[in-house]
Coordinates of C-alpha atoms in Angstrom, one line a residue:
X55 CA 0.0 0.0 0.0
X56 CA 1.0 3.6 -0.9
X57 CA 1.4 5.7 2.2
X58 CA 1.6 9.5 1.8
X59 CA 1.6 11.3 5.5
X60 CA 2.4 15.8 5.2
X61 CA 1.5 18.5 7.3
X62 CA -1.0 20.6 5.8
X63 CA 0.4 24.4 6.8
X64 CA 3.4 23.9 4.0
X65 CA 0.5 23.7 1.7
X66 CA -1.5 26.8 2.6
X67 CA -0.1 30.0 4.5
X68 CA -2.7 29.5 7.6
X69 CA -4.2 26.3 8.9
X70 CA -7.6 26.9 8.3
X71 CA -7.0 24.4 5.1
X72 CA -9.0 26.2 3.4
X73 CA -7.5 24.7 -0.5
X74 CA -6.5 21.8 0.5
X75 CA -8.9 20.1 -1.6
X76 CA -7.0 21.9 -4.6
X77 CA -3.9 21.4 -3.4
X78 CA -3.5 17.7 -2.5
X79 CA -4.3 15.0 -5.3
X80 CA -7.0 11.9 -5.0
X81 CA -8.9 10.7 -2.2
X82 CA -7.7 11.3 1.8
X83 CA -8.5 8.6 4.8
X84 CA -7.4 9.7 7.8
X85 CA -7.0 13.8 9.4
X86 CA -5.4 14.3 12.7
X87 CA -5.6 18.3 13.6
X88 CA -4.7 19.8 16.8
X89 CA -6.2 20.9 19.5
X90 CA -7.7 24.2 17.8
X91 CA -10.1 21.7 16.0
X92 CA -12.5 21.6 19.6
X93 CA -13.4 25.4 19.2
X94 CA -16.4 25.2 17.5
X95 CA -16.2 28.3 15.6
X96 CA -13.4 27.3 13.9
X97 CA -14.8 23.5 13.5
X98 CA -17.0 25.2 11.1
X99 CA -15.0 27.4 9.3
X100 CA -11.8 25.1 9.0
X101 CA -13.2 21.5 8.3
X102 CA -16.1 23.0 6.0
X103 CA -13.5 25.0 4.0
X104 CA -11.3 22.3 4.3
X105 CA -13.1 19.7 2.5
X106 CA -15.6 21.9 0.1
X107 CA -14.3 22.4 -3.6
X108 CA -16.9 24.4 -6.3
X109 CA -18.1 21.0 -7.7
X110 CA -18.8 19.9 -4.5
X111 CA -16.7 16.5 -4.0
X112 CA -16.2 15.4 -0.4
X113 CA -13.4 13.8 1.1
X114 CA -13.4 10.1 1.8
X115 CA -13.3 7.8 5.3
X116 CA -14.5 6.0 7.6
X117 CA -15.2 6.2 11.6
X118 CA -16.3 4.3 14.6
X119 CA -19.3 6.7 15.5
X120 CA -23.1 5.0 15.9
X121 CA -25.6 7.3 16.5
X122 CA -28.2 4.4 17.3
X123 CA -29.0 0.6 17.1
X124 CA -31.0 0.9 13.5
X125 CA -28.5 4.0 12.0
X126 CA -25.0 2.2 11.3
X127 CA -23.1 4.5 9.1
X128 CA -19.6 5.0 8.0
X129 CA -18.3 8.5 8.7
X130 CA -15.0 10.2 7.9
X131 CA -12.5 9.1 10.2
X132 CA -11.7 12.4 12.3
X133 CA -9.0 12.5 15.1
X134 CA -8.9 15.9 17.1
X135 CA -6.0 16.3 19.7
X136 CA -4.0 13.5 18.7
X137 CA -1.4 13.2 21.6
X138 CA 1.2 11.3 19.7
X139 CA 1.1 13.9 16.6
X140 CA 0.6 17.4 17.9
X141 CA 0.4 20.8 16.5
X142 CA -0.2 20.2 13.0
X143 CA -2.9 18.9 10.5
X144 CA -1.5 15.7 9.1
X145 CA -3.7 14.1 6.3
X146 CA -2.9 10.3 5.2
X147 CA -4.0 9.5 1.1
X148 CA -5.4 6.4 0.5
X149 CA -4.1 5.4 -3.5
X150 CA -4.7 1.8 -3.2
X151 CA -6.9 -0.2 -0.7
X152 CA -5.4 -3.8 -2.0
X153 CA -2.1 -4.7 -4.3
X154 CA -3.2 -4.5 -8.1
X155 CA -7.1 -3.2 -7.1
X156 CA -6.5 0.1 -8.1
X157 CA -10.7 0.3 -8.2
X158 CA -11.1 -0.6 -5.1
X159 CA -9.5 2.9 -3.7
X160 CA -12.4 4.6 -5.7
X161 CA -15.5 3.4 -3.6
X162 CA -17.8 5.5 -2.3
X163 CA -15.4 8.2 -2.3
X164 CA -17.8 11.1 -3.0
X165 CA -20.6 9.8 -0.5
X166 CA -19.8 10.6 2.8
X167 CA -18.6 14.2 4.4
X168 CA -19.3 13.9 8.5
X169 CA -16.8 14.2 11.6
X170 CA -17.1 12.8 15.1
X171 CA -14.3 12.4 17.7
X172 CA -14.2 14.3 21.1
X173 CA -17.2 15.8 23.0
X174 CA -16.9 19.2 21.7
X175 CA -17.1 17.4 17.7
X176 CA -19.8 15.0 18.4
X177 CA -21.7 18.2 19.5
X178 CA -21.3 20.1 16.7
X179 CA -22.2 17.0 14.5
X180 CA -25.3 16.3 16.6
X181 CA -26.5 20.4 15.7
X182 CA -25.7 19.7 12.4
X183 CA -27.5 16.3 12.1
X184 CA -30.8 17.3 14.4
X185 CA -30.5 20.8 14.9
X186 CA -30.0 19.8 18.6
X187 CA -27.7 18.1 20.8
X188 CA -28.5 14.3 21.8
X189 CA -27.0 12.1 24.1
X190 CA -26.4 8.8 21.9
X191 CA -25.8 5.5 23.4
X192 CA -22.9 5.3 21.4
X193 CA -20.0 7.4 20.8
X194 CA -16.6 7.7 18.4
X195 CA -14.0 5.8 20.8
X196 CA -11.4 7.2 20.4
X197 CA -8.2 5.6 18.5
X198 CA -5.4 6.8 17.2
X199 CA -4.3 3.8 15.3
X200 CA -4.1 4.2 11.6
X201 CA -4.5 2.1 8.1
X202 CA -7.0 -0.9 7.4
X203 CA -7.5 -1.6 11.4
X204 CA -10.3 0.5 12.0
X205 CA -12.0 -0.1 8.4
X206 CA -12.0 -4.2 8.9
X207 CA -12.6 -4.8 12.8
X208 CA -14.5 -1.8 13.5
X209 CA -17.1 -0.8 10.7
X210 CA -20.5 -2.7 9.6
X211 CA -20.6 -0.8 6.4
X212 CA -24.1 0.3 6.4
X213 CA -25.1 3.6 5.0
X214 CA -27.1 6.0 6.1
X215 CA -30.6 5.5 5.3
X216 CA -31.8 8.4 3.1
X217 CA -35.6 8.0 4.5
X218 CA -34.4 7.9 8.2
X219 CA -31.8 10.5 7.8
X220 CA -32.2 14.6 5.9
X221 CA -28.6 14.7 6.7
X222 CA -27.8 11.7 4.3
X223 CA -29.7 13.2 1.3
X224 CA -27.5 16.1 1.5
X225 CA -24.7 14.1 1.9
X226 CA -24.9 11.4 -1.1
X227 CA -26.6 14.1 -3.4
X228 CA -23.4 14.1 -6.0
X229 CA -22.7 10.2 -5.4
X230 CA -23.0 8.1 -8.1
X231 CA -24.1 4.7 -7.4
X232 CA -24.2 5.0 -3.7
X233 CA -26.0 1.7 -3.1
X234 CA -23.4 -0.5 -5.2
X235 CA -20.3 1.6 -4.4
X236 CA -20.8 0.7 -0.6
X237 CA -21.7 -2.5 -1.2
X238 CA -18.5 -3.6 -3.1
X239 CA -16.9 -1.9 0.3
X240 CA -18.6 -4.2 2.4
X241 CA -17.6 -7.3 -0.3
X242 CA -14.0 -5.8 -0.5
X243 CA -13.6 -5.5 4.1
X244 CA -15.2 -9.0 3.9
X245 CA -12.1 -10.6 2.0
X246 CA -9.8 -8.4 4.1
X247 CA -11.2 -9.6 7.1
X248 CA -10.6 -12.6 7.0
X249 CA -6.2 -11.7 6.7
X250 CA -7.1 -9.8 9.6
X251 CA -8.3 -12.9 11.8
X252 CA -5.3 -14.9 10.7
X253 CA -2.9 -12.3 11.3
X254 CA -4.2 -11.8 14.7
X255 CA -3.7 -15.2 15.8
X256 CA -0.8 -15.5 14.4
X257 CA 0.8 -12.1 16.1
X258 CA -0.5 -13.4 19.7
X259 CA 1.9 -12.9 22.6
X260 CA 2.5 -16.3 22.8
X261 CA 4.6 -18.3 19.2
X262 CA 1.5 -20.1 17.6
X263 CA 2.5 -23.6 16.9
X264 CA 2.6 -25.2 13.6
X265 CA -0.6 -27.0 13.9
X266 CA -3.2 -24.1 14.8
X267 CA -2.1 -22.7 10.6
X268 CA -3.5 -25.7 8.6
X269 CA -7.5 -25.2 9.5
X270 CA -6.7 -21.5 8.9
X271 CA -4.8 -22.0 6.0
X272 CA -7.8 -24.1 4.4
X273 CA -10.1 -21.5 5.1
X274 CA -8.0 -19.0 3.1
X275 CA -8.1 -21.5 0.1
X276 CA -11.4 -22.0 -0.4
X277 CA -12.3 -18.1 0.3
X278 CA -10.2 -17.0 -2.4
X279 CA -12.0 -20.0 -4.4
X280 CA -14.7 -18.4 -3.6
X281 CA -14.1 -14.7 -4.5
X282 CA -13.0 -15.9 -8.1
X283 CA -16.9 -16.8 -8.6
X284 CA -17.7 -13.4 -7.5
X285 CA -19.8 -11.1 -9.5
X286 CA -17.9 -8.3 -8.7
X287 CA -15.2 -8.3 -11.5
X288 CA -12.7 -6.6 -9.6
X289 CA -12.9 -9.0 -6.6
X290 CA -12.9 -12.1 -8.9
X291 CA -9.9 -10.4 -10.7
X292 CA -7.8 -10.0 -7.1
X293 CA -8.7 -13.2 -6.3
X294 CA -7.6 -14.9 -9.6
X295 CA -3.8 -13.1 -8.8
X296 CA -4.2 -14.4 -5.0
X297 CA -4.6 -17.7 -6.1
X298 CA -1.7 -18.1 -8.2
X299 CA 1.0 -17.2 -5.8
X300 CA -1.5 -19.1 -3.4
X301 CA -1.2 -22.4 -5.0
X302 CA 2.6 -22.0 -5.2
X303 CA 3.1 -21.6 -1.1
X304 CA 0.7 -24.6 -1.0
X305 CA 1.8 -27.3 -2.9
X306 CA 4.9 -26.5 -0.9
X307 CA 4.2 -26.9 2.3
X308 CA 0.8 -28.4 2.5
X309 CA 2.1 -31.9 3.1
X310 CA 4.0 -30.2 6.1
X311 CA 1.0 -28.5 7.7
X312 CA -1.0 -31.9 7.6
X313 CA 1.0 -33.6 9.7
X314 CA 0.7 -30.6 12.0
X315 CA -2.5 -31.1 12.5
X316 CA -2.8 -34.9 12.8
X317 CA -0.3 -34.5 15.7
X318 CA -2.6 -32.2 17.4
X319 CA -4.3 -34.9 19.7
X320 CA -7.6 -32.2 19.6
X321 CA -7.7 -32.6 15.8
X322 CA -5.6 -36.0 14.8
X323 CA -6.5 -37.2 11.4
X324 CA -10.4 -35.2 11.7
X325 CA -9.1 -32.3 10.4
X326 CA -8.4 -34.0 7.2
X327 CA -11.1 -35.6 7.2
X328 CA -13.2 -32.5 7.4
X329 CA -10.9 -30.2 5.2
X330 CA -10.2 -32.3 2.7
X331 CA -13.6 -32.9 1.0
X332 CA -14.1 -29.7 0.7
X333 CA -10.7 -28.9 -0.7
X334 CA -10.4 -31.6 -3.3
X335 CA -13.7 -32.9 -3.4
X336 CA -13.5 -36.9 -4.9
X337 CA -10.0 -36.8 -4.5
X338 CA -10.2 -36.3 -0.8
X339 CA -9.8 -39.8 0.3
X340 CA -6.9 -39.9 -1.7
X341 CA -5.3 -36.8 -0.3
X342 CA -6.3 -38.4 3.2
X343 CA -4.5 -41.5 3.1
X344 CA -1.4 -39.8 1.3
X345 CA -0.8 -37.5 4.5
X346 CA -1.2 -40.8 6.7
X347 CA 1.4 -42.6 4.7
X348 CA 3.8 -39.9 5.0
X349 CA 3.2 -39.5 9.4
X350 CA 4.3 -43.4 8.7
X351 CA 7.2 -42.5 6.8
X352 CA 8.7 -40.0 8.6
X353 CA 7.7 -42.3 12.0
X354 CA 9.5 -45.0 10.4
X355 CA 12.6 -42.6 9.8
X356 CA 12.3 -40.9 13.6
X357 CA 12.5 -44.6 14.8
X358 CA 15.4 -45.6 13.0
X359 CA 17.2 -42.5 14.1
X360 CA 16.4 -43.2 17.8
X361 CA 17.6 -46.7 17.5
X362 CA 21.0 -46.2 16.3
X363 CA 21.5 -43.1 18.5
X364 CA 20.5 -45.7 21.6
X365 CA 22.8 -48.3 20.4
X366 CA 25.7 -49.2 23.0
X367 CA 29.5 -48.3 21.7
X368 CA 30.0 -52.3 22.7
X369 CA 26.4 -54.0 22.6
X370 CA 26.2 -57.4 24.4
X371 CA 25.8 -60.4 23.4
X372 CA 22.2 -62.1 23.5
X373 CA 22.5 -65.6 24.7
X374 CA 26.4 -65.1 26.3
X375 CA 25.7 -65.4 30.5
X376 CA 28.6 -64.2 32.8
X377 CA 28.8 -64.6 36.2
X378 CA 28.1 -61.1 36.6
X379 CA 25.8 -60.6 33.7
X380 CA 21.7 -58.4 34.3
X381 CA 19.2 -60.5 33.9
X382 CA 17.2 -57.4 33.3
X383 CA 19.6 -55.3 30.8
X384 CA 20.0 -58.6 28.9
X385 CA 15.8 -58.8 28.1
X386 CA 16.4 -55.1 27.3
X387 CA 18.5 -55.5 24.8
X388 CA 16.3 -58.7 23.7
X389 CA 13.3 -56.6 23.3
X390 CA 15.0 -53.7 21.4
X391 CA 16.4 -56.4 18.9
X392 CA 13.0 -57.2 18.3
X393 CA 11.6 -53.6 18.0
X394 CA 14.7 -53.1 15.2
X395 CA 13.7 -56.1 12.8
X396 CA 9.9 -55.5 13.1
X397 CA 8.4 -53.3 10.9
X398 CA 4.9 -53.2 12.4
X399 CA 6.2 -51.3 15.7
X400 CA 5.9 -48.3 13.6
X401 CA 2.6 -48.6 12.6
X402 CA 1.1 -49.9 15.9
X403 CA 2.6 -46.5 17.2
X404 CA 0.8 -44.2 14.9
X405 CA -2.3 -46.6 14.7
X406 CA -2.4 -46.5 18.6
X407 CA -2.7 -42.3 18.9
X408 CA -5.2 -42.1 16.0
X409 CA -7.5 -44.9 17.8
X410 CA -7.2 -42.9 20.7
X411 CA -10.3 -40.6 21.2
X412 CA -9.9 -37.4 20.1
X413 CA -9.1 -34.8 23.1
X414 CA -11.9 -31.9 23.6
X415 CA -9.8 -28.9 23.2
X416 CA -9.7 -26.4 25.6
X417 CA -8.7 -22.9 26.7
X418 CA -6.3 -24.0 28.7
X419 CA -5.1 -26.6 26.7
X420 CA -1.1 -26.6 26.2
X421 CA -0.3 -29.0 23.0
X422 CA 3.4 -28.9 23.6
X423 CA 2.7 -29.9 27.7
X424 CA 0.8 -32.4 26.1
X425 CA 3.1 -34.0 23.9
X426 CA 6.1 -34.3 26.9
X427 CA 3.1 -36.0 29.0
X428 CA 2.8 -38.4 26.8
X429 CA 5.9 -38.9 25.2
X430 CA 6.3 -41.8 27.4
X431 CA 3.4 -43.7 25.7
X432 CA 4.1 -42.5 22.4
X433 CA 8.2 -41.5 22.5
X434 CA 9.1 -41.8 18.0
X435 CA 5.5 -39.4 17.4
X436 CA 6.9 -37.2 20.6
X437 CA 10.3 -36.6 18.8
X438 CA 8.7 -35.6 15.2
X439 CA 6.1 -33.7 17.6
X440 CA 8.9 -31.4 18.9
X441 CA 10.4 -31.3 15.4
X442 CA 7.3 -30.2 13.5
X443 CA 5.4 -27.9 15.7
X444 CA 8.0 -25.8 16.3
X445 CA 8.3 -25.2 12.5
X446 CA 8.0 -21.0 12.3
X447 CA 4.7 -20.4 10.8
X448 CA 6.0 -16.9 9.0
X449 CA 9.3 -15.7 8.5
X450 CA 8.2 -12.2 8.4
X451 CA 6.4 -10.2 11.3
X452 CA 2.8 -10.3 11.5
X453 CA 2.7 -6.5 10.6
X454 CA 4.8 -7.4 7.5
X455 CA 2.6 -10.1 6.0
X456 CA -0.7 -8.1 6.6
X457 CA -0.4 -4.6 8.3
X458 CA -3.4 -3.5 10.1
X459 CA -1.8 -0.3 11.3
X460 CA 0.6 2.6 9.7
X461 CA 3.1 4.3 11.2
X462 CA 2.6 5.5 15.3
X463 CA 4.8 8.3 16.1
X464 CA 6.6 8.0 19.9
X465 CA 5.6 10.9 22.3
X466 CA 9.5 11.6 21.6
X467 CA 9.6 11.8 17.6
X468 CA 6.1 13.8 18.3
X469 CA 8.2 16.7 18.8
X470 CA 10.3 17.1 16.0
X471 CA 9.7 19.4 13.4
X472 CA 7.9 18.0 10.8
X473 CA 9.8 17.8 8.1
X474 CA 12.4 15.9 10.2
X475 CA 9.1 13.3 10.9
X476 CA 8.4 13.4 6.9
X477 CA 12.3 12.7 5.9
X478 CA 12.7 9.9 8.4
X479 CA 8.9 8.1 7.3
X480 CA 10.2 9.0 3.3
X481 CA 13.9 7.7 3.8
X482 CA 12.7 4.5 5.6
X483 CA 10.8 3.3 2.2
X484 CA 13.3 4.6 0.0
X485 CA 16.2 2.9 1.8
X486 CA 13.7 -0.7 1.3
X487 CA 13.1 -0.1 -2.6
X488 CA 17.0 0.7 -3.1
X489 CA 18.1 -2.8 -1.2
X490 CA 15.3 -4.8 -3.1
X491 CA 16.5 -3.6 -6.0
X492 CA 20.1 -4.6 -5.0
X493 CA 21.6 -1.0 -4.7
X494 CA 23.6 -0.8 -1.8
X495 CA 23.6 2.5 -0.3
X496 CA 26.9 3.9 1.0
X497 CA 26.6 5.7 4.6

């Protein structure tokens, strides 16, 4: 995504903003002001001025503010008194809401011109709504987190109701297409969402293991399955490119992730079971049983492995009794010639945790305390258990693979000037592009 973050007073001599809407190009998502915002007075004058142009286009964004149970609309996202970016009117442009959906940054971007954030705001929008104040059940909470966050967990994408609502008449008078442009924003959140949930988990305080990603991973699939039957070109389109690199991280470590999940004694081989038919469809048995033949393989593999690292430097003789020869270590070593020339001992392992009733999972429930219980019972599926869950789901940061939030300015780097704030943000992606591209920057 395209991130474009400047302080409006280098654009216009006073901060009223009053051109800004001439000055700056395409659509904008967030504002943060100062404090002068609250004042009322100046509420009108600046933020009406500020967004107005003569053919009447409004600026685009979203915001957390309900007025009641039946009226769920999406607002322009308005921040007043941000404490982490103070003394200036900083404006964020949204060019592109998803990678190759250029479209998808027009929608509804000419629909909706309201602001709501502090007491002194929602006020003012109340006057201007009802020609009198009311005290809402709900109110903007405020957050000074920026990017998709706030348009994917926080927003039911309903507009506002033209026959309940004078305010929304005025409002969507110039918008063309209002029903369908907010509906392919509701379609667009809905595929975005789902990122959102995986990330989430995934960025937990805790390192998830490898098996909570196959279920998740599943779902993705047959999502973006679904999104290429859309009827929504554009959405069908993203989807189409999605699946592509999709199928490539997929057919690589799919295999992986199976076994994963079978060794997850809440899931064991029901996961596939479940998954799989709706994945492959006939082929699912197929897919099923190939997964189970390779937790045999790689049992049969962790076994032989254990067996020659347990192997004595000097291993006695079976049958040879000494005066001072165990009794005990000699049936030992009996038994464990046994367990090397049979071939079954691998299978009866396996066979013996997948007959085993599945565990009912619960909040509590520690896999990896789970596994060191019971490695007694089951010691060659312990060893691949510590192997393979602790297999890094990402090798990127949570906020890399799907970033939910732009960039938070420190209480410190609040205070410098802002064109020191602007260099450093600027420098930072420039820096990235030049070592992608394999230009190595001399300090």
């Amino acid at each position: 995504m395209f991130k474009k973050l400047f302080a409006v007073n280098h654009l216009v001599k006073n901060k009223r903003g009053f051109c800004l809407n001439t000055n700056a190009e395409g659509p904008f998502y967030t504002l943060h002001t100062d404090g002068s915002f609250e004042n009322r007075s100046k509420y009108y004058g600046s933020v009406g001025g500020l967004l107005r142009d003569p053919n009447e286009r409004v600026v685009f964004g979203f915001s957390k503010f309900l007025p009641n149970e039946d009226l769920k609309s999406p607002y322009f996202h308005y921040w007043g008194s941000d404490p982490d970016i103070s003394g200036n009117c900083h404006v964020m442009e949204l060019s592109a809401l998803l990678v190759g959906v250029t479209e998808t940054s027009k929608l509804g971007l000419s629909n909706i011109k309201v602001f709501t954030d502090r007491k002194g705001i929602i006020d003012a929008f109340d006057m201007i709504e009802t020609g009198k104040g009311k005290d809402y059940k709900h109110r903007a909470v405020y957050d000074h987190i920026l990017g998709f966050k706030n348009i994917i967990t926080n927003l039911s994408f309903h507009y506002i109701p033209r026959e309940h609502n004078q305010l929304a008449h005025q409002l969507a008078k110039d918008a063309v297409d209002f029903h369908h442009q907010w509906k392919f924003a509701k379609d667009v959140c809905g595929c975005l969402k789902l990122f959102n949930e995986v990330t989430e988990l995934f960025s937990g305080t805790k390192y998830p293991t490898a098996n909570l990603y196959f279920p998740k991973i599943c779902k993705i699939k047959l999502a973006i399955e679904e999104w290429k039957n859309s009827s929504n070109s554009i959405i069908a389109m993203m989807a189409t490119k999605m699946m592509e690199k999709f199928q490539n991280y997929w057919s690589d470590v799919h295999d992986m992730m199976g076994v994963a999940a079978v060794l997850d004694p809440t899931k064991k081989m029901a996961v596939l079971d479940f998954w799989f038919p709706k994945l492959y469809g006939q082929d699912s048995s197929a897919q099923v049983s190939r997964i189970k033949e390779l937790c045999y393989g790689l049992l049969y593999d962790y076994q032989q492995t254990i067996l020659r690292d347990a192997q004595p430097t000097s291993p006695p003789t079976i049958g040879t009794t000494t005066v001072l020869a165990d009794d005990e270590s000699e049936f030992a070593a009996y038994i464990d010639t046994i367990a090397e020339n049979s071939s079954s001992s691998v299978k009866y392992e396996l066979d013996h945790y997948l007959k085993e009733k599945v565990i009912k999972k619960t909040p509590d429930f520690d896999i990896l305390n789970w596994w060191k219980v019971n490695g007694v019972v089951y010691p060659t599926l312990q060893a691949i258990a510590r192997d393979v869950l602790a297999i890094p789901i990402s090798t990127v940061a949570s906020e890399s693979a799907f970033s939910t939030s732009g960039r938070i300015l420190s209480p410190h780097r609040s205070r410098l000037n802002w064109t020191t704030v602007e260099a450093l943000m600027y420098a930072r992606n420039w820096l990235w592009a030049a070592e992608n591209d394999g230009n190595v920057l001399n300090y």
